[in-house]
Every structure is written in C-alpha cells, then in structure tokens.
Coordinates of C-alpha atoms and ligand atoms in Angstrom, one line a residue:
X140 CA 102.1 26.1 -65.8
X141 CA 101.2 22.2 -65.6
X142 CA 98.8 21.1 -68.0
X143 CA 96.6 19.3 -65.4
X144 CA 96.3 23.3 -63.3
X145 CA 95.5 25.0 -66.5
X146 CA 92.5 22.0 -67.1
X147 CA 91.7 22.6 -63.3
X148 CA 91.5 26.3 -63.6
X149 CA 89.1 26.2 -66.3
X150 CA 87.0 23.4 -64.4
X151 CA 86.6 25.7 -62.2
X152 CA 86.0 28.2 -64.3
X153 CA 83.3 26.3 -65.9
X154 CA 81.3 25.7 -62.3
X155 CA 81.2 29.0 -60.7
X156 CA 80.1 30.5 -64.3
X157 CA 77.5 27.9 -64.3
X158 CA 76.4 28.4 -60.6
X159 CA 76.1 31.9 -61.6
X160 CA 74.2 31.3 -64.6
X161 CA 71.8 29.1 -62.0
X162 CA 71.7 31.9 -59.2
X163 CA 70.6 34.4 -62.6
X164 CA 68.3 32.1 -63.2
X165 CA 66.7 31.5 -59.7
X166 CA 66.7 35.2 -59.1
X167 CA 63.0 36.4 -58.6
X168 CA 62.5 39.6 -60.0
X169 CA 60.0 41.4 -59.5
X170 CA 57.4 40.2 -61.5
X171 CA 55.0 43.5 -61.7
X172 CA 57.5 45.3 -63.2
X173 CA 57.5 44.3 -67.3
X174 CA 61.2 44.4 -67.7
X175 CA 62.2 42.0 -65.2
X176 CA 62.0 39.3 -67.7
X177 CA 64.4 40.6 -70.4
X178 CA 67.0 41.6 -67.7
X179 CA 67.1 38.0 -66.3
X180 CA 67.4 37.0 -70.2
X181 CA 70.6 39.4 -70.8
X182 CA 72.4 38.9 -67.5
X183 CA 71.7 35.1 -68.5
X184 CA 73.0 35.0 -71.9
X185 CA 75.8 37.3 -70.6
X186 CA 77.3 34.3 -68.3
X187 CA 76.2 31.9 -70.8
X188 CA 78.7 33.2 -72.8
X189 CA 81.4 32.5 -70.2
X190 CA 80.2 29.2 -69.3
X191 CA 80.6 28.3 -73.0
X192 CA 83.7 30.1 -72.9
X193 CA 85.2 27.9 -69.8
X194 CA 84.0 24.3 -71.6
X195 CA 85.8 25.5 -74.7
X196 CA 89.0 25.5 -73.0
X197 CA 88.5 22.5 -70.4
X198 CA 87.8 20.7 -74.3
X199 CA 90.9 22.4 -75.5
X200 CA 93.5 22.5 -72.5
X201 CA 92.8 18.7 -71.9
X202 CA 93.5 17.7 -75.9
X203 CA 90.0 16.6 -76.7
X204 CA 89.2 18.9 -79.4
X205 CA 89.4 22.2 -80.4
X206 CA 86.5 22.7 -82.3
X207 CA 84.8 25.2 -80.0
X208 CA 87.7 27.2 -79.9
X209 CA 86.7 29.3 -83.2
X210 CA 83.4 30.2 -82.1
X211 CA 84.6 31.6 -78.5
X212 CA 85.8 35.1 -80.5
X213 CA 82.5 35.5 -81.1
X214 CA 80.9 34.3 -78.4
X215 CA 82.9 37.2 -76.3
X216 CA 81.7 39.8 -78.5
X217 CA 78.5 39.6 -77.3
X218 CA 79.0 39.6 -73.8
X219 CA 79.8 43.6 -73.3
X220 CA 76.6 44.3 -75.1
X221 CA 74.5 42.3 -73.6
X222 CA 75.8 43.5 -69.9
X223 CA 75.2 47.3 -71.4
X224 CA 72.0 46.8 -72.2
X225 CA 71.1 44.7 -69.1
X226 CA 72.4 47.6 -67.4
X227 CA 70.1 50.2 -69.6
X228 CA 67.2 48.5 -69.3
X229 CA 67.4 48.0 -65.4
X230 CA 67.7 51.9 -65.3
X231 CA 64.4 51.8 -67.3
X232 CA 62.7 49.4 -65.2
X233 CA 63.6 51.6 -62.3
X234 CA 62.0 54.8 -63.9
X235 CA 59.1 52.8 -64.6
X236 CA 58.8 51.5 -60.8
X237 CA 58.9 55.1 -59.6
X238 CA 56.6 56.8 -62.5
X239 CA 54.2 53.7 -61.0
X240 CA 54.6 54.5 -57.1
X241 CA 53.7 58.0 -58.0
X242 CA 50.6 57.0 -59.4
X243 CA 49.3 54.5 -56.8
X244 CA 50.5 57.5 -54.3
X245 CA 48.4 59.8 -56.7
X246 CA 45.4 57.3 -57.1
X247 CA 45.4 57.2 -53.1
X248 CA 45.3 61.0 -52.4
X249 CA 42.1 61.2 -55.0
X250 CA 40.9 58.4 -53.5
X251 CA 41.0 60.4 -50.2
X252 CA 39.8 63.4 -51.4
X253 CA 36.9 62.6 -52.9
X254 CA 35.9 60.2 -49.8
X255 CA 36.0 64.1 -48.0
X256 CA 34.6 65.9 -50.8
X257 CA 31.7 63.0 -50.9
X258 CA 30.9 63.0 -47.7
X259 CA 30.9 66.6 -46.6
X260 CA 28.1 68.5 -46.1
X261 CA 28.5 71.1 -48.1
X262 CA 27.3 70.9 -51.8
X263 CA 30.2 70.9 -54.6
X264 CA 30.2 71.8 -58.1
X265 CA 32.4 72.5 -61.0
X266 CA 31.1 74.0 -64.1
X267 CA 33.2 74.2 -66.8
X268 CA 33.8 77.0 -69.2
X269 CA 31.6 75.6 -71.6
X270 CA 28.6 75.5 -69.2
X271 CA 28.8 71.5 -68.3
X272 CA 28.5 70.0 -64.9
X273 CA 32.2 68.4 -64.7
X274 CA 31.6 67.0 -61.3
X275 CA 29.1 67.0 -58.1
X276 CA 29.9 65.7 -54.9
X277 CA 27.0 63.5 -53.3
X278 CA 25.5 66.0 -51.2
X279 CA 25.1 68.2 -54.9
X280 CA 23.7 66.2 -56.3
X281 CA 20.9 64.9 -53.8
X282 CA 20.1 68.7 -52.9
X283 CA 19.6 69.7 -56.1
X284 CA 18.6 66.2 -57.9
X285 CA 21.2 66.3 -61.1
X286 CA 21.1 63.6 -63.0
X287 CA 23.2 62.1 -65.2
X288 CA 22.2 62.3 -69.1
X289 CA 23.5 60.4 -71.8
X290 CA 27.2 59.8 -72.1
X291 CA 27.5 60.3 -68.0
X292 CA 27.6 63.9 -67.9
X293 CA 25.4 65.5 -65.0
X294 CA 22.7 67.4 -66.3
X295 CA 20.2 70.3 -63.8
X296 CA 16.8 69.2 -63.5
X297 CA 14.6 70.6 -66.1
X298 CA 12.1 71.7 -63.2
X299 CA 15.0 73.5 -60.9
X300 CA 13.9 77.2 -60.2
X301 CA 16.0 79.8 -58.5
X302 CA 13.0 81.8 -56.8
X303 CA 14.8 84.3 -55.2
X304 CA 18.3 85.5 -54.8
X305 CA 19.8 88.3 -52.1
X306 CA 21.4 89.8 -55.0
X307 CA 19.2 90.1 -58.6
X308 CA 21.7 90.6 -60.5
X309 CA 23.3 87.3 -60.7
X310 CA 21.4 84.0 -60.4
X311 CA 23.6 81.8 -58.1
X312 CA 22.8 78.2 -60.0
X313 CA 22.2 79.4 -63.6
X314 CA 24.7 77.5 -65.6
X315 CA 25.7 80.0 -67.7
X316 CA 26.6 82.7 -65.6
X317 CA 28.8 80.0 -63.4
X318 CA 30.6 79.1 -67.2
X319 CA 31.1 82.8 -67.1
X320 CA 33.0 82.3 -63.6
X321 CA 31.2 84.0 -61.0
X322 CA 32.6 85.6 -57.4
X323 CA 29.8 84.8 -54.4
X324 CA 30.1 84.9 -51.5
X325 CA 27.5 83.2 -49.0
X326 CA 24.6 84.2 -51.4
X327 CA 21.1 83.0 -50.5
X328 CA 18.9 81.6 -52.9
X329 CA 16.2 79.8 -52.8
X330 CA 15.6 76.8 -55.1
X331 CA 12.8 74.7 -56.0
X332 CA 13.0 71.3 -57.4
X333 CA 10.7 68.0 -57.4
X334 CA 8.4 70.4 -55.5
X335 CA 10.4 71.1 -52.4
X336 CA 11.8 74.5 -51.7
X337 CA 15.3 74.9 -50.4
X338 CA 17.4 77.7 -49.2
X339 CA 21.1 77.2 -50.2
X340 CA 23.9 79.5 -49.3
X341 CA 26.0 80.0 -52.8
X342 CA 29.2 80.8 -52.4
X343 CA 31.1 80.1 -55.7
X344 CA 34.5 81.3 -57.6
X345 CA 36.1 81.3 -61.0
X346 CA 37.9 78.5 -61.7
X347 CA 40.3 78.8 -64.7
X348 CA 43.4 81.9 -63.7
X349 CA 45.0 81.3 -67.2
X350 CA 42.1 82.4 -69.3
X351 CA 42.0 85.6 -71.0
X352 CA 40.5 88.6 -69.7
X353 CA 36.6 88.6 -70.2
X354 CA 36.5 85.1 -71.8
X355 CA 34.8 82.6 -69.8
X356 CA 36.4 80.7 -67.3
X357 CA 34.0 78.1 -65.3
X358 CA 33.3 78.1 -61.7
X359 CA 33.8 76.0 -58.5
X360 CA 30.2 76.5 -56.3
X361 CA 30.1 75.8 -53.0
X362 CA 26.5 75.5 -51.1
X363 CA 25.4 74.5 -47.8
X364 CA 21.1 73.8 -47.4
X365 CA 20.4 76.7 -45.0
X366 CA 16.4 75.9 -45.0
X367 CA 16.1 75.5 -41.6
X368 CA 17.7 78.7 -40.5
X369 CA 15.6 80.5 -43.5
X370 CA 12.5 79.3 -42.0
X371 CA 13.3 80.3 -38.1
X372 CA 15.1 83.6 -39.9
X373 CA 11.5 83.9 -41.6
X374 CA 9.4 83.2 -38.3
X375 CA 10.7 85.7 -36.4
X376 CA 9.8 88.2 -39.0
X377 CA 6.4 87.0 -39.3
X378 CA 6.5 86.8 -35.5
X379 CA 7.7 90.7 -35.5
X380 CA 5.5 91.9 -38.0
X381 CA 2.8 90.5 -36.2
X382 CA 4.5 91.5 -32.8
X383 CA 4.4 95.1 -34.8
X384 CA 0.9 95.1 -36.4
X385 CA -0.3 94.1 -32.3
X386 CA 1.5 96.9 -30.7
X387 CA -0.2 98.9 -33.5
X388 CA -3.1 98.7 -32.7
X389 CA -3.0 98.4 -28.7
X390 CA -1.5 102.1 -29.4
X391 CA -4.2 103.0 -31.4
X392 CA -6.9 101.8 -29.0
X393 CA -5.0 103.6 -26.1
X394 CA -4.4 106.8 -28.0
X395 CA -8.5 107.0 -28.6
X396 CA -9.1 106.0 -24.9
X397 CA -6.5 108.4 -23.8
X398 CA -7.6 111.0 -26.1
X399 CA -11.6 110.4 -24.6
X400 CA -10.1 110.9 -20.8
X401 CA -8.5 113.9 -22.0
X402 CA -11.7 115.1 -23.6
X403 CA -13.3 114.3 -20.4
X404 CA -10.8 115.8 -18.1
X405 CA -10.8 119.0 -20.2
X406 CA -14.5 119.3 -19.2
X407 CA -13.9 118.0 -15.5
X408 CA -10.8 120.7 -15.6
X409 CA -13.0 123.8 -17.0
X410 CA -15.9 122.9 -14.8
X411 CA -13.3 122.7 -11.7
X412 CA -12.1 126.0 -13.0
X413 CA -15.2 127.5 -13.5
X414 CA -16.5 125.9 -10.0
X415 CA -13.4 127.6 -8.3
X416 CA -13.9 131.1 -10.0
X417 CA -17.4 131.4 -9.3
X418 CA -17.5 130.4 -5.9
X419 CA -14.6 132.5 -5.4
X420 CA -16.5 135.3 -6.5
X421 CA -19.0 134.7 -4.5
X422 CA -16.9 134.5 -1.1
X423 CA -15.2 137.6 -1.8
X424 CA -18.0 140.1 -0.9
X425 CA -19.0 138.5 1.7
X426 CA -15.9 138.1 2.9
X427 CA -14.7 141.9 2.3
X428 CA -17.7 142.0 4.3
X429 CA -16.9 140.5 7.7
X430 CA -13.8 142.0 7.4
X431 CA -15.0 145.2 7.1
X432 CA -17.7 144.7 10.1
X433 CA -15.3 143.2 12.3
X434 CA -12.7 146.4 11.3
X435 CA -16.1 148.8 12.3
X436 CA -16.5 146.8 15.3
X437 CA -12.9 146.6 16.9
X438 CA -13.0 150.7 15.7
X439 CA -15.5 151.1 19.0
X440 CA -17.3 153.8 16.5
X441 CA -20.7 151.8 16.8
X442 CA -20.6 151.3 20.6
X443 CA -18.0 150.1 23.1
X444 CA -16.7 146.7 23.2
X445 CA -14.8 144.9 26.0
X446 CA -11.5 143.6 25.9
X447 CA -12.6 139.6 25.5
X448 CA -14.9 141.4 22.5
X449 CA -12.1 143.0 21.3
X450 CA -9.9 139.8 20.9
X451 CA -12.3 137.5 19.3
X452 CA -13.1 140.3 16.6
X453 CA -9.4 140.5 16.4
X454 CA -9.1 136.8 15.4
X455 CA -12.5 137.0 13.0
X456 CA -10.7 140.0 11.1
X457 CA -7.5 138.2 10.8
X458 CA -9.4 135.5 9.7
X459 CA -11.3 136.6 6.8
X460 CA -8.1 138.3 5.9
X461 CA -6.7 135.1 5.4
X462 CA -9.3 133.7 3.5
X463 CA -9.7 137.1 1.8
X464 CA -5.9 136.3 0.5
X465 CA -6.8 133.1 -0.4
X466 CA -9.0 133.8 -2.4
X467 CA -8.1 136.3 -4.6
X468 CA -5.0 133.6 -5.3
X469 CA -7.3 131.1 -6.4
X470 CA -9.0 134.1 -8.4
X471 CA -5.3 134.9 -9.9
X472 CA -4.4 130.8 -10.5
X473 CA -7.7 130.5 -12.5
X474 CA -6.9 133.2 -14.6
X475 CA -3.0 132.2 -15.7
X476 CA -4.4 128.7 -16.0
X477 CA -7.2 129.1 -18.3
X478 CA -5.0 131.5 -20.2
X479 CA -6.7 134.7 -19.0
X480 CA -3.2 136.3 -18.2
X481 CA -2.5 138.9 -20.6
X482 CA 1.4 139.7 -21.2
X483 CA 1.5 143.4 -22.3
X484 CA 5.4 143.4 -23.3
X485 CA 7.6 146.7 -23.1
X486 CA 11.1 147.7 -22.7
X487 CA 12.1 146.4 -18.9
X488 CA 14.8 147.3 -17.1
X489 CA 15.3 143.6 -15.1
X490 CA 17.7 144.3 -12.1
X491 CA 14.5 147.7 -11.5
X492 CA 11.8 145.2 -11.4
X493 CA 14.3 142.9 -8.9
X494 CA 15.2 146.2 -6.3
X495 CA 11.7 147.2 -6.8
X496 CA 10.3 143.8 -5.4
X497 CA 13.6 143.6 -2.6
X498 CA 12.5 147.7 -1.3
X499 CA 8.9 146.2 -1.1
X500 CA 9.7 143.4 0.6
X501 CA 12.8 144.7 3.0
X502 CA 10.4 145.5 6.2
X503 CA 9.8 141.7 6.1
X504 CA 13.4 140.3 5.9
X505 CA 14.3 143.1 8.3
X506 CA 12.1 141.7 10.9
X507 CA 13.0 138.2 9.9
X508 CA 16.6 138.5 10.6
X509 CA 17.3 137.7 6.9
X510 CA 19.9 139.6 4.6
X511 CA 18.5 140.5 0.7
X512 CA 21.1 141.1 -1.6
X513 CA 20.9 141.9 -5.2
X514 CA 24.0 141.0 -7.7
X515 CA 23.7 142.4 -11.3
X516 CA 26.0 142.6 -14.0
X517 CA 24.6 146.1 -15.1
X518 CA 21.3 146.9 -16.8
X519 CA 20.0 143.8 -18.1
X520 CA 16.8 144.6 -20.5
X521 CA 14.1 142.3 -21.7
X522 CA 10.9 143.4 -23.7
X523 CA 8.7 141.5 -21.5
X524 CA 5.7 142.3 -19.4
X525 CA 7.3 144.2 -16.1
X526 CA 3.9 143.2 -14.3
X527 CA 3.7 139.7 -14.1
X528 CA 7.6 139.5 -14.0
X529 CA 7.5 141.8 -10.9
X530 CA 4.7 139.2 -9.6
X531 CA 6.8 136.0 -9.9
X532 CA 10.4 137.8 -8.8
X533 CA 8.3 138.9 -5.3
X534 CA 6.7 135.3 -4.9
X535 CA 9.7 134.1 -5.1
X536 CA 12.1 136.5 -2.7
X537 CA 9.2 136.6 -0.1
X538 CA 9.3 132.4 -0.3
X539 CA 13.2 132.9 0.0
X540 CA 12.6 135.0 3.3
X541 CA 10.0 133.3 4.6
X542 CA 11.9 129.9 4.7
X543 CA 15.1 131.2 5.7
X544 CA 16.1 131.8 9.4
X545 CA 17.1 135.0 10.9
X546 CA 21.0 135.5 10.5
X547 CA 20.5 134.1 6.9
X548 CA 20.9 135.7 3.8
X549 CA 19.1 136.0 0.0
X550 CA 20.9 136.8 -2.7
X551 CA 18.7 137.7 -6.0
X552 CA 21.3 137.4 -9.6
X553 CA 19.9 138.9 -12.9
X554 CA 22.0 137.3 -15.4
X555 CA 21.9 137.4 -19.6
X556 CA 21.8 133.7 -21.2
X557 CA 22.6 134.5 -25.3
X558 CA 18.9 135.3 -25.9
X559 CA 17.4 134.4 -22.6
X560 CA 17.2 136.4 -19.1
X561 CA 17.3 134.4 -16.0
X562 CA 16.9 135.8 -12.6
X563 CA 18.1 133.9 -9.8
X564 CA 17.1 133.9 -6.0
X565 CA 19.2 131.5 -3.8
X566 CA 18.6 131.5 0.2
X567 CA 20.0 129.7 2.4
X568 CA 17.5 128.4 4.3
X569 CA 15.9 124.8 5.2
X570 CA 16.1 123.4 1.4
X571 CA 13.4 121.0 0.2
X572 CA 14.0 117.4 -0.3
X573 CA 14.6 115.7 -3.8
X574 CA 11.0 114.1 -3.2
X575 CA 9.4 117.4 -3.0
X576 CA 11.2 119.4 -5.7
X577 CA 8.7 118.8 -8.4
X578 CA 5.5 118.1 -6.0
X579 CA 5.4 122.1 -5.0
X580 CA 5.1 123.5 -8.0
X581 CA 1.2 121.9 -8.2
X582 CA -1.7 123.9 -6.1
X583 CA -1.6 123.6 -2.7
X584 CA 1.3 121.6 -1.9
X585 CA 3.5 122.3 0.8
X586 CA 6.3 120.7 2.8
X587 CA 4.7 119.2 5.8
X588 CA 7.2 119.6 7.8
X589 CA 7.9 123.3 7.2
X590 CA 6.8 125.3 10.3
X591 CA 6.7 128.2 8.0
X592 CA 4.4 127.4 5.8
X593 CA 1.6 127.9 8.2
X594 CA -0.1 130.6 6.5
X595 CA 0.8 129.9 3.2
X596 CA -1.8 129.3 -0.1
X597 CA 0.6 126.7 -1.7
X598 CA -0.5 128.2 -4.4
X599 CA 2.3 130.7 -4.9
X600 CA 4.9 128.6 -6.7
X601 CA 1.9 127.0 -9.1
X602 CA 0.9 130.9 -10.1
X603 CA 4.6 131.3 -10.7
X604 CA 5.0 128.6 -13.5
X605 CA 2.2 129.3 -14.7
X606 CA 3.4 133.3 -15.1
X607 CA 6.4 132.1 -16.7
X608 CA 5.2 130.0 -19.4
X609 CA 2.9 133.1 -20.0
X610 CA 6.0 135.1 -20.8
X611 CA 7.5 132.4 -22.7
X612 CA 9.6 130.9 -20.3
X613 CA 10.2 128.5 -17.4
X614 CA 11.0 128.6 -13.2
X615 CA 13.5 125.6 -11.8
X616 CA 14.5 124.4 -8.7
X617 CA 17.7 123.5 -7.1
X618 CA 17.8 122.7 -3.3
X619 CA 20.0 120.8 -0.8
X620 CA 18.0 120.0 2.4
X621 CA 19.4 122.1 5.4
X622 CA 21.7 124.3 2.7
X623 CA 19.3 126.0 1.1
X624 CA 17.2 126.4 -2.5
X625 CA 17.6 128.2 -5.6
X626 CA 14.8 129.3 -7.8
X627 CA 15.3 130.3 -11.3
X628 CA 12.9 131.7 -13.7
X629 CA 14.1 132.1 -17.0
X630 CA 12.1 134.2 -20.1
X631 CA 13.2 135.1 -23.5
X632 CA 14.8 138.3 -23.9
X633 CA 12.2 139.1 -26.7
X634 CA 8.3 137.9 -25.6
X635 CA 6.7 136.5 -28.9
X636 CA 2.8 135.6 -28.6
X637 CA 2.2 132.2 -29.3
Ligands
ADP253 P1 3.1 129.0 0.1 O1 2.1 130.0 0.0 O2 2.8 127.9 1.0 O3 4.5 129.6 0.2 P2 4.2 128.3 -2.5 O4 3.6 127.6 -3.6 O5 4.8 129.6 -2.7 O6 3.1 128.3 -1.4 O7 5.2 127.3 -1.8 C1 4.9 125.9 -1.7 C2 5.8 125.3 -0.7 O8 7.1 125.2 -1.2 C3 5.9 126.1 0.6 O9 4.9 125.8 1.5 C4 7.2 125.5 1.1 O10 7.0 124.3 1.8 C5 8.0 125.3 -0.1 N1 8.9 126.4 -0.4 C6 8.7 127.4 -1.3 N2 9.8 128.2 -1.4 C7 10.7 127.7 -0.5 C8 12.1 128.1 -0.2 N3 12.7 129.2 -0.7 N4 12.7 127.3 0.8 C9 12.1 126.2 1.3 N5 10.8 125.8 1.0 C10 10.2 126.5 0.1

C-alpha cells in the first residue's frame, strides 16, 4: 500500500478516535448515580489510548519520528482492562439504580400508609415485647394523651385509669399484659385521663408469630372512642330501670286498690248472697201458700166456683209454681256458690246416673218430638258424688230437649279421659252464637232470641259450673248456630277435697 493511504488511514484513525473521545466526554450521565463519573473516566482513557495509538503512527508512517512508537505496546495493554472494568462497574451502577428505585418505591408506600394509618379514626398502637410504645397513630395518641418522654419514645399518661373492662381478667391498655400479646376482640373499657372519661372499644392481637411459646410477644391494639354510644347504651338503661322501678310501683298501687275492691265486693257479694237467701226463704211459704190455696180452691172442696173462677185460679197456681221453682234455684245457686254444696263421694256407676236422668226425663222429649240416645263404652266408674252429678247430667239433657225441635235428636256419651270422666250431651238443636257461649253460664242469662227459653230460671247452666268445680271439675261448650250445641262436664275420676 502507498505511503500517503497508510498516513491517510491513520489520519483518520486519529479523528474518529478523537470524536469519540469528545462524544465520551460530552455524554451526560446520570449524575445521581455515584458511579457515572468513574465510567466516563474509563471509557475516556480507554479511547485515549487509541487516539494516542493513531498519532503514533500518523508520526511514524509519515517519517517524522518514531519515538512514540515504544510506548504504544503499553499503551494497548491498558485498554482491555480499562473497557472490563468500565463494563463491571456500569453493572454496579445499575444494581445501585434499582436497590435506589426500590427504596423511593418503599419510602412512598410508608409514606402512604401512615397518611391512612394517621388519619383514621380508629386508635393504633404497637407495644413491643419489652412493654414500650413503638408507635401511635394520631388519633392514639390524642385519645389517650401519650406523650413522648425523653429520647422520643411514647410514654402512657401517669394519670390514665382503666375503670372498667367487660372482661376482668385482662386490662385492655395495661402495658404489660399487651407486651405479653393479648387476643381482644371489641372489648369495652372505660378510660380516664386528664379528667375526662372515655369508652374505647379494644380490640388488640399479638404481634410477634416467631417467638417462643409462652414468651412474650407484643401486641398491635386497635380502639375506636365508643363514648357516645356508651352514654345512649347507658340512658336507656337508666331510662328502663326507671321505666321498671315506675311500672313497679303503679302495680303495687293497683294491686292494693284491686285488692280493697275485692275486699269490698266480697262483702257486696255475701250481703247479695245473704240478701238472696233470706228473702228467698221468706217467699217460699208464702208462696207454697197461694199455691196451696189456689190448689184448695180449683179442688171446689170449699164451695163451687165458676168456670171464669176456675181459669184465673188456674193461672195464679201456675204462677206461684213458677216462682215456687224459681226460687228454690236461687236457694240451690246460693248454696254451690258460697260453698254450702257438700260432695259425699262413692263408687258411681256413670252411664246409671246418665239412663237414670234420660228414663226421668223421656215423657218430656217424647212429647217434644226429640230422640234421647245414650252411647257408652261399658261401665265407666268414678268415686264421685252420684247426687250432684245426676243434678248437672239432667240440667243439661232437659236444656238439650228443650232447645231442640221435634224430629231432632240428643245423644248423651260417657267417655274415660286417662284419669278424668267426661260426659257428653250433643243436640241438635238452634246452637248459640260465639257471643253467647261464655255469657250463659252467669245467673240469669239467656239467649234473647230463644223462644224456648220462656220459662226458664237462666240459672240452670250457672248451678251447673258451679256443681262441677264442687266435684273437682269443669262444663264446656261447643255450638254452631242452627247445628246444634254440645255440653261437656268433665270431673276427676277420683274426687279429692280441696
Ligand atoms: P234456662 O233455665 O233458661 O234454661 P240455663 O242456665 O239452663 O237457663 O240456660 C241459659 C240459656 O242458655 C238458655 O236460656 C238458652 O238460651 C241457652 N241454652 C242452654 N242450653 C242450650 C242448648 N242445649 N241449646 C241452645 N241453647 C241453650
């Protein structure tokens, strides 16, 4: 090759290694990064060496001098080295970028999280296994006043008092039991500090996972002020006690009013009794009496009487027969009321008693039209008193006849309930509405529509109760209205006084 090329070559030569030596230089590295510096150094010095290298042989090829020539062996030497370790410590500055990115990353998520954990409502604590306050959020430390001692650390206010916990055996804020590490959940406690009273709801849970069993292990405590629901919690218990204490009391004051009424209707009741009896009494003779008189009369044994005579005696007997009956029901009621009836039990053969009541009152049912039957499962026995049981069985068959039209039919069950007897008498006759189901079992009430009960006491059905819870038992009604009624009296199979 020419001379002159071989110069021209390493002219060249010379220019780009010394453009590149100018572009390593003007390269801006990053200048946050420490290493930026030395790598601009080495890849400098690295095409240093080859800008040295391309003057050496411009001097050389073009005969000027060769005097450079014996340093460009070593000159070269260096230039592998220096590229190698250009090369190593970019890799370095690269781990050092990233290892930095992660911590401003880091810095920014704590950042954030204690902006949440600082403004959230809820109290936060954590109390390290030693028993130190390692952090408080702001809303910890304004509820319950720490403050921070010497050295920084966050210190309980001397005067903070746990008044009262839900549960005794742990004390939600005590600092030692929370070093412990301590499981709550949503405890209450009440705490007093700087003189105001606050009711907090402790939730808290151990913190360290890795320590060994039964050493301690600190705690993270979580609280939220629950005061004002305390305080409404706590009014509506006064409110209730109160609420309570009045109701109390207005019971009280009625029972003693109640119990004076009762007083005074127990005397209103006996004199009313008493009243009844005696005038009673006093009607019956006389009454026996007229009958009697009027009997003689309408007899014709004292002198003849005519025919208009005859009828208006008529209606006078009949009359004082009527009240004659009357009476001695009001005699009867007086006596079952005040207690008067006396229950002489014995050995009774029920379904006797019943066909001794349905013989007695067959003449009537005959003339009525109206079908008595008697259903019994065999002989049914009771040790009761066959008297008054005979009494309320024919009250209620004659009832059963009397309100039942002809063509209709009475059927009379004697049935054994375990240790009860219950004798049944269902008609099928004009029924009695819901309204007056109850109603006829006082004195004197009737159904005003009944046709039939012209004649009547009303008193028949009151007698009857009354008779049954003499023996010990009770008398029921069942009707549908136009279907018919069923009466039941039921009585213990064995009487026992009292
Ligand atoms: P009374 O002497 O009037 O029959 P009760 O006390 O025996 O008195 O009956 C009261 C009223 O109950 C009767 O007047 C009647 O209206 C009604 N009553 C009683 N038994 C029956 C029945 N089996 N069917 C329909 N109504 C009845």
């Amino acid at each position: 090759m020419a001379g002159w090329v071989v110069v021209a070559l390493d002219v060249i030569a010379f220019f780009a290694f010394s453009i590149a030596l100018v572009l390593v230089l003007r390269e801006r590295f990053e200048n946050s990064n420490p290493y930026s510096g030395v790598i601009k150094l080495l890849f400098a010095l690295a095409v240093l060496v080859y800008v040295f290298v391309a003057f050496s042989n411009i001097l050389e090829h073009a005969g000027i001098t060769a005097v450079l020539d014996e340093y460009e062996d070593y000159v070269e030497i260096l230039f592998v080295p220096l590229i190698a370790y250009a090369v190593y410590t970019m890799h370095t500055a690269r781990l050092y970028n990233d290892a930095r990115r992660a911590a401003e990353l880091l810095n920014a998520e704590h950042g954030l999280l204690t902006a949440i954990i600082d403004t959230s409502p809820t109290g936060i604590m954590l109390v390290t296994s030693a028993g130190t306050l390692a952090f408080a959020n702001d809303m910890a430390r304004e509820t319950l006043r720490l403050q921070s001692g010497p050295g920084e650390s966050l210190q309980m206010p001397d005067d903070l008092t746990c008044l009262s916990t839900q549960d005794s055996s742990v004390r939600p804020l005590s600092l030692e039991g929370l070093a412990r590490g301590v499981t709550l959940f949503g405890s209450t406690c009440i705490v007093e500090t700087g003189g105001k009273k606050v009711a907090l709801s402790v939730s808290s849970s151990p913190l360290g996972t890795d320590a060994a069993p039964g050493a301690p292990q600190g705690s993270v405590v979580a609280f939220v002020d629950v005061t004002e629901r305390e305080e409404a919690r706590q009014g509506l218990l006064d409110a209730q006690a109160r609420y309570s204490l009045d109701l109390e009391r207005t019971v009280d004051e009625r029972t003693v009013e109640l119990l004076a009424v009762n007083r005074e209707l127990g005397t209103v009741n006996r004199a009313k009794r008493e009243f009844v009896a005696n005038v009673s009494h006093e009607l019956k003779t006389p009454l026996s009496a007229v009958r009697g008189f009027a009997e003689l009369l309408l007899s014709g044994a004292p002198g003849p009487i005519n025919a208009e005579q005859a009828k208006q005696l008529q209606i006078v007997a009949d009359s004082s027969q009527e009240l004659l009956a009357l009476v001695e029901r009001l005699l009867e009621l007086e006596r079952v009321e005040s207690g008067h009836a006396v229950v002489t039990p014995s050995h009774v053969e029920l379904d006797q008693v019943v066909e001794g009541v349905v013989d007695l009152i067959e003449p009537l049912a005959r003339e009525r039209g109206v079908k008595v039957v008697v259903e019994s499962v065999g002989s049914v026995v009771a040790e009761t008193d066959a008297g008054l049981l005979g009494q309320i069985v024919r009250n209620l068959v004659s009832n059963a006849v009397k309100f039942t039209p002809s063509n209709g039919s009475v059927t009379v069950k004697v049935l054994e309930v375990g240790e009860y007897r219950r004798i049944s008498v269902a008609d099928t006759g004009v029924g009695i509405a819901t309204a007056d189901q109850e109603r006829i079992f006082e004195p004197f009430a009737q159904v005003a529509d009944s046709a039939a009960t012209r004649g009547g006491t009303g008193l028949g059905l009151a007698i009857c109760r009354e008779l049954a819870h003499a023996l010990g038992g009770s008398v029921w009604l069942k009707s549908v209205p136009g279907e018919g009624s069923t009466f039941t009296l039921e009585i213990p199979a064995r009487f026992s006084a009292g």
